[in-house]
Amino acid sequence: VSGPEVHLPIGGPVKMLLRSKDVLHDFYVPQIRSKMDLVPGMITYFWFTPTKIGEFDVLCAELCGSGHYNMRSRMVVEEEADFQAWLQTQPTFAQMLAGTGSASGGSLVERGEQLARDQGCIACHSLDGGAGVGPTWKGMVGKNETLIDGSSVLVDDGYLKESIVNPNAKVVKGYAPIMPPAQLTDDQLDALVAYLKSASG
C-alpha cells in the first residue's frame, strides 16, 4: 500500500507484511491490541481478522526519532464492495516502482502530491506558512534562503532536488539537519518538485 491509510475488508484473514526503510518502528493498532516491529533489512508480519467496521488509529509505539510524535495513520475496515472500490484506486507494485503514483496515473503535480503524502513530507513541512520541523513550502520557490553556514542559496529546481536526495548538504538556517534522504526515481523526483513548486504558490 502506498498511502497514509490502509483499507481492509471485514471478516477476512489479513497477513500484514511490514518493513522499515530507516530505523526501528512499530505498527500499533490499540483497538485490536496488535503491535508488530518494523525492522530495517527484514520483513516482519502478523495475522489478524477484522471483525468490526470503522476507522482505527495506527501509531508508531517505538521512539524512532524527532518525527515520532507525528507517525500516525489510519486503518479502515469496511464492507467487501467498499474495499474493492478503494483497491481499484491503488497503484500496483509495478506502478509504484515506475513512480506513476496512482492507478489512474494523474498529472505530474498530482503524482507529486501523492508522493509528498506517501513519503511523510507533510509531517515536517507546512503548506500554509506555519512553523514546522522543516521549512514551510509556502512561498519558498524563487526565494533566497540563508543556510546554517551563513551562505545563501536560491530555491530553484536544482536546490529542491538536491535537498530531497541529500537534505543535509544545504540546510536552511534555524532548522536542524535531521531530514532523511529520499530514495526516488528521476520521474518521482520530477513529480515531487513539480508539486513543491505548485504548493509554493
PDB file of C-alpha atoms in Angstrom:
ATOM      1  CA  VAL A   1       0.000   0.000   0.000  1.00  0.00           C
ATOM      2  CA  SER A   2       1.300   3.418  -0.937  1.00  0.00           C
ATOM      3  CA  GLY A   3      -0.538   5.990   1.117  1.00  0.00           C
ATOM      4  CA  PRO A   4      -1.375   7.320   4.557  1.00  0.00           C
ATOM      5  CA  GLU A   5      -4.053   4.732   5.340  1.00  0.00           C
ATOM      6  CA  VAL A   6      -4.819   1.087   4.707  1.00  0.00           C
ATOM      7  CA  HIS A   7      -8.263  -0.321   3.925  1.00  0.00           C
ATOM      8  CA  LEU A   8      -9.292  -3.871   4.815  1.00  0.00           C
ATOM      9  CA  PRO A   9     -12.422  -5.948   4.160  1.00  0.00           C
ATOM     10  CA  ILE A  10     -14.356  -7.085   7.205  1.00  0.00           C
ATOM     11  CA  GLY A  11     -14.355 -10.757   8.146  1.00  0.00           C
ATOM     12  CA  GLY A  12     -11.373 -11.941   6.101  1.00  0.00           C
ATOM     13  CA  PRO A  13      -7.965 -13.013   7.417  1.00  0.00           C
ATOM     14  CA  VAL A  14      -5.230 -10.425   6.831  1.00  0.00           C
ATOM     15  CA  LYS A  15      -1.475 -11.003   6.716  1.00  0.00           C
ATOM     16  CA  MET A  16       0.221  -7.655   7.368  1.00  0.00           C
ATOM     17  CA  LEU A  17       3.751  -7.518   5.884  1.00  0.00           C
ATOM     18  CA  LEU A  18       5.880  -4.736   7.358  1.00  0.00           C
ATOM     19  CA  ARG A  19       9.270  -3.207   6.635  1.00  0.00           C
ATOM     20  CA  SER A  20      11.214  -0.095   7.561  1.00  0.00           C
ATOM     21  CA  LYS A  21      13.490   1.956   5.303  1.00  0.00           C
ATOM     22  CA  ASP A  22      15.387   3.648   8.123  1.00  0.00           C
ATOM     23  CA  VAL A  23      15.079   2.786  11.844  1.00  0.00           C
ATOM     24  CA  LEU A  24      13.023   0.577  14.141  1.00  0.00           C
ATOM     25  CA  HIS A  25       9.303   1.474  14.079  1.00  0.00           C
ATOM     26  CA  ASP A  26       6.087  -0.175  15.279  1.00  0.00           C
ATOM     27  CA  PHE A  27       2.756  -0.830  13.614  1.00  0.00           C
ATOM     28  CA  TYR A  28       0.431  -0.494  16.598  1.00  0.00           C
ATOM     29  CA  VAL A  29      -3.376  -0.565  16.480  1.00  0.00           C
ATOM     30  CA  PRO A  30      -4.618  -0.147  20.061  1.00  0.00           C
ATOM     31  CA  GLN A  31      -8.243  -1.043  19.252  1.00  0.00           C
ATOM     32  CA  ILE A  32      -7.273  -4.526  18.021  1.00  0.00           C
ATOM     33  CA  ARG A  33      -4.498  -4.990  20.601  1.00  0.00           C
ATOM     34  CA  SER A  34      -1.887  -5.669  17.935  1.00  0.00           C
ATOM     35  CA  LYS A  35       1.660  -4.383  17.684  1.00  0.00           C
ATOM     36  CA  MET A  36       4.500  -5.502  15.447  1.00  0.00           C
ATOM     37  CA  ASP A  37       8.010  -4.128  14.989  1.00  0.00           C
ATOM     38  CA  LEU A  38       9.197  -2.837  11.623  1.00  0.00           C
ATOM     39  CA  VAL A  39      12.872  -3.754  11.424  1.00  0.00           C
ATOM     40  CA  PRO A  40      15.301  -2.334   8.827  1.00  0.00           C
ATOM     41  CA  GLY A  41      16.624  -5.020   6.495  1.00  0.00           C
ATOM     42  CA  MET A  42      13.890  -7.584   7.102  1.00  0.00           C
ATOM     43  CA  ILE A  43      10.162  -8.156   6.661  1.00  0.00           C
ATOM     44  CA  THR A  44       8.052  -8.829   9.754  1.00  0.00           C
ATOM     45  CA  TYR A  45       4.415  -9.913   9.714  1.00  0.00           C
ATOM     46  CA  PHE A  46       1.364 -10.776  11.755  1.00  0.00           C
ATOM     47  CA  TRP A  47      -2.098 -12.218  11.058  1.00  0.00           C
ATOM     48  CA  PHE A  48      -5.481 -10.952  12.232  1.00  0.00           C
ATOM     49  CA  THR A  49      -9.138 -10.918  11.142  1.00  0.00           C
ATOM     50  CA  PRO A  50     -11.022  -7.572  11.236  1.00  0.00           C
ATOM     51  CA  THR A  51     -14.385  -8.081  12.933  1.00  0.00           C
ATOM     52  CA  LYS A  52     -15.690  -4.517  13.325  1.00  0.00           C
ATOM     53  CA  ILE A  53     -16.326  -1.846  10.689  1.00  0.00           C
ATOM     54  CA  GLY A  54     -14.761   1.518  11.424  1.00  0.00           C
ATOM     55  CA  GLU A  55     -11.645   3.673  11.351  1.00  0.00           C
ATOM     56  CA  PHE A  56      -8.826   2.787  13.735  1.00  0.00           C
ATOM     57  CA  ASP A  57      -5.663   4.681  14.685  1.00  0.00           C
ATOM     58  CA  VAL A  58      -2.330   3.240  13.586  1.00  0.00           C
ATOM     59  CA  LEU A  59       0.542   4.506  15.724  1.00  0.00           C
ATOM     60  CA  CYS A  60       4.278   4.050  15.991  1.00  0.00           C
ATOM     61  CA  ALA A  61       4.956   2.769  19.507  1.00  0.00           C
ATOM     62  CA  GLU A  62       8.742   2.889  19.170  1.00  0.00           C
ATOM     63  CA  LEU A  63      10.685   6.086  19.898  1.00  0.00           C
ATOM     64  CA  CYS A  64      12.097   6.380  16.385  1.00  0.00           C
ATOM     65  CA  GLY A  65      13.368   9.944  16.073  1.00  0.00           C
ATOM     66  CA  SER A  66      12.322  13.586  16.104  1.00  0.00           C
ATOM     67  CA  GLY A  67       9.251  12.970  13.941  1.00  0.00           C
ATOM     68  CA  HIS A  68       7.968  10.124  16.136  1.00  0.00           C
ATOM     69  CA  TYR A  69       5.118  12.174  17.592  1.00  0.00           C
ATOM     70  CA  ASN A  70       3.669  12.623  14.102  1.00  0.00           C
ATOM     71  CA  MET A  71       3.773   8.976  12.971  1.00  0.00           C
ATOM     72  CA  ARG A  72       0.051   8.369  12.840  1.00  0.00           C
ATOM     73  CA  SER A  73      -2.137   6.731  10.235  1.00  0.00           C
ATOM     74  CA  ARG A  74      -5.491   5.007   9.877  1.00  0.00           C
ATOM     75  CA  MET A  75      -6.768   1.507   9.279  1.00  0.00           C
ATOM     76  CA  VAL A  76     -10.212   1.496   7.668  1.00  0.00           C
ATOM     77  CA  VAL A  77     -12.282  -1.694   7.970  1.00  0.00           C
ATOM     78  CA  GLU A  78     -15.193  -1.753   5.540  1.00  0.00           C
ATOM     79  CA  GLU A  79     -17.572  -3.953   3.560  1.00  0.00           C
ATOM     80  CA  GLU A  80     -16.067  -6.005   0.718  1.00  0.00           C
ATOM     81  CA  ALA A  81     -17.620  -3.822  -2.028  1.00  0.00           C
ATOM     82  CA  ASP A  82     -16.180  -0.643  -0.496  1.00  0.00           C
ATOM     83  CA  PHE A  83     -12.800  -2.321  -0.088  1.00  0.00           C
ATOM     84  CA  GLN A  84     -12.765  -3.416  -3.744  1.00  0.00           C
ATOM     85  CA  ALA A  85     -13.666   0.128  -4.857  1.00  0.00           C
ATOM     86  CA  TRP A  86     -10.739   1.512  -2.806  1.00  0.00           C
ATOM     87  CA  LEU A  87      -8.409  -1.191  -4.099  1.00  0.00           C
ATOM     88  CA  GLN A  88      -9.126  -0.168  -7.708  1.00  0.00           C
ATOM     89  CA  THR A  89      -7.755   3.313  -6.958  1.00  0.00           C
ATOM     90  CA  GLN A  90      -4.435   1.978  -5.639  1.00  0.00           C
ATOM     91  CA  PRO A  91      -1.313   1.637  -7.780  1.00  0.00           C
ATOM     92  CA  THR A  92       0.057  -1.801  -8.495  1.00  0.00           C
ATOM     93  CA  PHE A  93       3.511  -2.715  -7.222  1.00  0.00           C
ATOM     94  CA  ALA A  94       4.876  -2.207 -10.743  1.00  0.00           C
ATOM     95  CA  GLN A  95       3.297   1.252 -10.932  1.00  0.00           C
ATOM     96  CA  MET A  96       4.823   2.207  -7.578  1.00  0.00           C
ATOM     97  CA  LEU A  97       8.268   1.087  -8.782  1.00  0.00           C
ATOM     98  CA  ALA A  98       7.793   3.044 -12.008  1.00  0.00           C
ATOM     99  CA  GLY A  99       6.821   6.127  -9.999  1.00  0.00           C
ATOM    100  CA  THR A 100       3.402   6.702 -11.568  1.00  0.00           C
ATOM    101  CA  GLY A 101       1.944   7.205  -8.069  1.00  0.00           C
ATOM    102  CA  SER A 102      -1.640   6.127  -8.651  1.00  0.00           C
ATOM    103  CA  ALA A 103      -3.661   3.562 -10.525  1.00  0.00           C
ATOM    104  CA  SER A 104      -5.024   6.277 -12.826  1.00  0.00           C
ATOM    105  CA  GLY A 105      -1.668   7.977 -13.339  1.00  0.00           C
ATOM    106  CA  GLY A 106      -2.702  11.583 -12.741  1.00  0.00           C
ATOM    107  CA  SER A 107      -0.826  14.746 -13.621  1.00  0.00           C
ATOM    108  CA  LEU A 108       2.783  15.354 -12.625  1.00  0.00           C
ATOM    109  CA  VAL A 109       1.656  17.649  -9.791  1.00  0.00           C
ATOM    110  CA  GLU A 110      -0.950  15.115  -8.568  1.00  0.00           C
ATOM    111  CA  ARG A 111       1.641  12.348  -8.541  1.00  0.00           C
ATOM    112  CA  GLY A 112       3.989  14.653  -6.634  1.00  0.00           C
ATOM    113  CA  GLU A 113       1.293  15.447  -4.085  1.00  0.00           C
ATOM    114  CA  GLN A 114       0.699  11.729  -3.546  1.00  0.00           C
ATOM    115  CA  LEU A 115       4.443  11.180  -3.127  1.00  0.00           C
ATOM    116  CA  ALA A 116       4.641  14.000  -0.562  1.00  0.00           C
ATOM    117  CA  ARG A 117       1.944  12.224   1.463  1.00  0.00           C
ATOM    118  CA  ASP A 118       3.418   8.745   0.967  1.00  0.00           C
ATOM    119  CA  GLN A 119       6.941   9.839   1.889  1.00  0.00           C
ATOM    120  CA  GLY A 120       5.742  11.650   5.012  1.00  0.00           C
ATOM    121  CA  CYS A 121       6.992  15.070   3.842  1.00  0.00           C
ATOM    122  CA  ILE A 122       3.938  16.907   5.149  1.00  0.00           C
ATOM    123  CA  ALA A 123       4.670  15.701   8.671  1.00  0.00           C
ATOM    124  CA  CYS A 124       7.506  18.246   8.867  1.00  0.00           C
ATOM    125  CA  HIS A 125       6.784  20.845   6.148  1.00  0.00           C
ATOM    126  CA  SER A 126       3.694  23.080   6.251  1.00  0.00           C
ATOM    127  CA  LEU A 127       1.733  24.291   3.240  1.00  0.00           C
ATOM    128  CA  ASP A 128       0.349  27.430   4.894  1.00  0.00           C
ATOM    129  CA  GLY A 129       3.460  29.189   6.160  1.00  0.00           C
ATOM    130  CA  GLY A 130       3.114  27.725   9.647  1.00  0.00           C
ATOM    131  CA  ALA A 131       6.138  26.682  11.676  1.00  0.00           C
ATOM    132  CA  GLY A 132       7.269  23.077  11.435  1.00  0.00           C
ATOM    133  CA  VAL A 133      10.221  20.778  11.914  1.00  0.00           C
ATOM    134  CA  GLY A 134      11.351  21.819   8.427  1.00  0.00           C
ATOM    135  CA  PRO A 135      10.845  24.999   6.372  1.00  0.00           C
ATOM    136  CA  THR A 136       7.345  25.754   5.085  1.00  0.00           C
ATOM    137  CA  TRP A 137       6.705  25.157   1.406  1.00  0.00           C
ATOM    138  CA  LYS A 138       4.571  28.288   1.076  1.00  0.00           C
ATOM    139  CA  GLY A 139       6.399  30.937  -0.933  1.00  0.00           C
ATOM    140  CA  MET A 140       9.724  29.107  -0.953  1.00  0.00           C
ATOM    141  CA  VAL A 141      10.370  28.807  -4.714  1.00  0.00           C
ATOM    142  CA  GLY A 142      12.387  31.715  -6.075  1.00  0.00           C
ATOM    143  CA  LYS A 143      13.349  32.826  -2.574  1.00  0.00           C
ATOM    144  CA  ASN A 144      16.921  33.273  -1.334  1.00  0.00           C
ATOM    145  CA  GLU A 145      17.379  31.187   1.825  1.00  0.00           C
ATOM    146  CA  THR A 146      20.144  31.729   4.364  1.00  0.00           C
ATOM    147  CA  LEU A 147      21.884  28.477   5.274  1.00  0.00           C
ATOM    148  CA  ILE A 148      23.323  27.361   8.612  1.00  0.00           C
ATOM    149  CA  ASP A 149      26.860  28.045   7.348  1.00  0.00           C
ATOM    150  CA  GLY A 150      25.962  31.707   6.666  1.00  0.00           C
ATOM    151  CA  SER A 151      25.832  31.403   2.878  1.00  0.00           C
ATOM    152  CA  SER A 152      22.650  31.756   0.845  1.00  0.00           C
ATOM    153  CA  VAL A 153      21.007  29.763  -1.915  1.00  0.00           C
ATOM    154  CA  LEU A 154      18.278  30.413  -4.470  1.00  0.00           C
ATOM    155  CA  VAL A 155      15.415  27.928  -4.092  1.00  0.00           C
ATOM    156  CA  ASP A 156      15.096  26.588  -7.632  1.00  0.00           C
ATOM    157  CA  ASP A 157      14.625  23.145  -9.199  1.00  0.00           C
ATOM    158  CA  GLY A 158      18.259  22.201  -8.618  1.00  0.00           C
ATOM    159  CA  TYR A 159      18.195  23.152  -4.940  1.00  0.00           C
ATOM    160  CA  LEU A 160      14.870  21.352  -4.399  1.00  0.00           C
ATOM    161  CA  LYS A 161      16.172  18.138  -5.981  1.00  0.00           C
ATOM    162  CA  GLU A 162      19.415  18.287  -4.013  1.00  0.00           C
ATOM    163  CA  SER A 163      17.504  18.919  -0.779  1.00  0.00           C
ATOM    164  CA  ILE A 164      15.314  15.864  -1.368  1.00  0.00           C
ATOM    165  CA  VAL A 165      18.089  13.373  -2.148  1.00  0.00           C
ATOM    166  CA  ASN A 166      20.848  14.948   0.014  1.00  0.00           C
ATOM    167  CA  PRO A 167      18.969  17.079   2.554  1.00  0.00           C
ATOM    168  CA  ASN A 168      21.939  17.809   4.796  1.00  0.00           C
ATOM    169  CA  ALA A 169      24.058  19.354   2.023  1.00  0.00           C
ATOM    170  CA  LYS A 170      22.491  22.834   2.340  1.00  0.00           C
ATOM    171  CA  VAL A 171      20.392  23.213   5.498  1.00  0.00           C
ATOM    172  CA  VAL A 172      18.257  26.332   5.975  1.00  0.00           C
ATOM    173  CA  LYS A 173      19.233  28.453   8.993  1.00  0.00           C
ATOM    174  CA  GLY A 174      17.029  27.825  12.014  1.00  0.00           C
ATOM    175  CA  TYR A 175      16.462  24.137  11.236  1.00  0.00           C
ATOM    176  CA  ALA A 176      18.296  21.018  12.366  1.00  0.00           C
ATOM    177  CA  PRO A 177      19.900  18.673   9.785  1.00  0.00           C
ATOM    178  CA  ILE A 178      17.550  15.787  10.586  1.00  0.00           C
ATOM    179  CA  MET A 179      15.720  15.111   7.318  1.00  0.00           C
ATOM    180  CA  PRO A 180      16.459  11.613   5.966  1.00  0.00           C
ATOM    181  CA  PRO A 181      17.480  11.331   2.300  1.00  0.00           C
ATOM    182  CA  ALA A 182      14.728  10.181  -0.062  1.00  0.00           C
ATOM    183  CA  GLN A 183      15.391   7.366  -2.495  1.00  0.00           C
ATOM    184  CA  LEU A 184      13.306   8.287  -5.523  1.00  0.00           C
ATOM    185  CA  THR A 185      13.446   7.600  -9.245  1.00  0.00           C
ATOM    186  CA  ASP A 186      14.082  10.525 -11.594  1.00  0.00           C
ATOM    187  CA  ASP A 187      10.374  10.528 -12.548  1.00  0.00           C
ATOM    188  CA  GLN A 188       9.338  10.605  -8.889  1.00  0.00           C
ATOM    189  CA  LEU A 189      11.791  13.422  -8.198  1.00  0.00           C
ATOM    190  CA  ASP A 190      10.392  15.457 -11.111  1.00  0.00           C
ATOM    191  CA  ALA A 191       6.837  14.882  -9.840  1.00  0.00           C
ATOM    192  CA  LEU A 192       7.713  15.894  -6.283  1.00  0.00           C
ATOM    193  CA  VAL A 193       9.490  19.061  -7.433  1.00  0.00           C
ATOM    194  CA  ALA A 194       6.502  19.945  -9.653  1.00  0.00           C
ATOM    195  CA  TYR A 195       4.238  19.608  -6.615  1.00  0.00           C
ATOM    196  CA  LEU A 196       6.563  21.659  -4.386  1.00  0.00           C
ATOM    197  CA  LYS A 197       6.539  24.456  -6.965  1.00  0.00           C
ATOM    198  CA  SER A 198       2.748  24.283  -7.146  1.00  0.00           C
ATOM    199  CA  ALA A 199       2.405  24.270  -3.334  1.00  0.00           C
ATOM    200  CA  SER A 200       4.799  27.216  -3.042  1.00  0.00           C
ATOM    201  CA  GLY A 201       2.253  29.464  -4.742  1.00  0.00           C
TER     202      GLY A 201
END
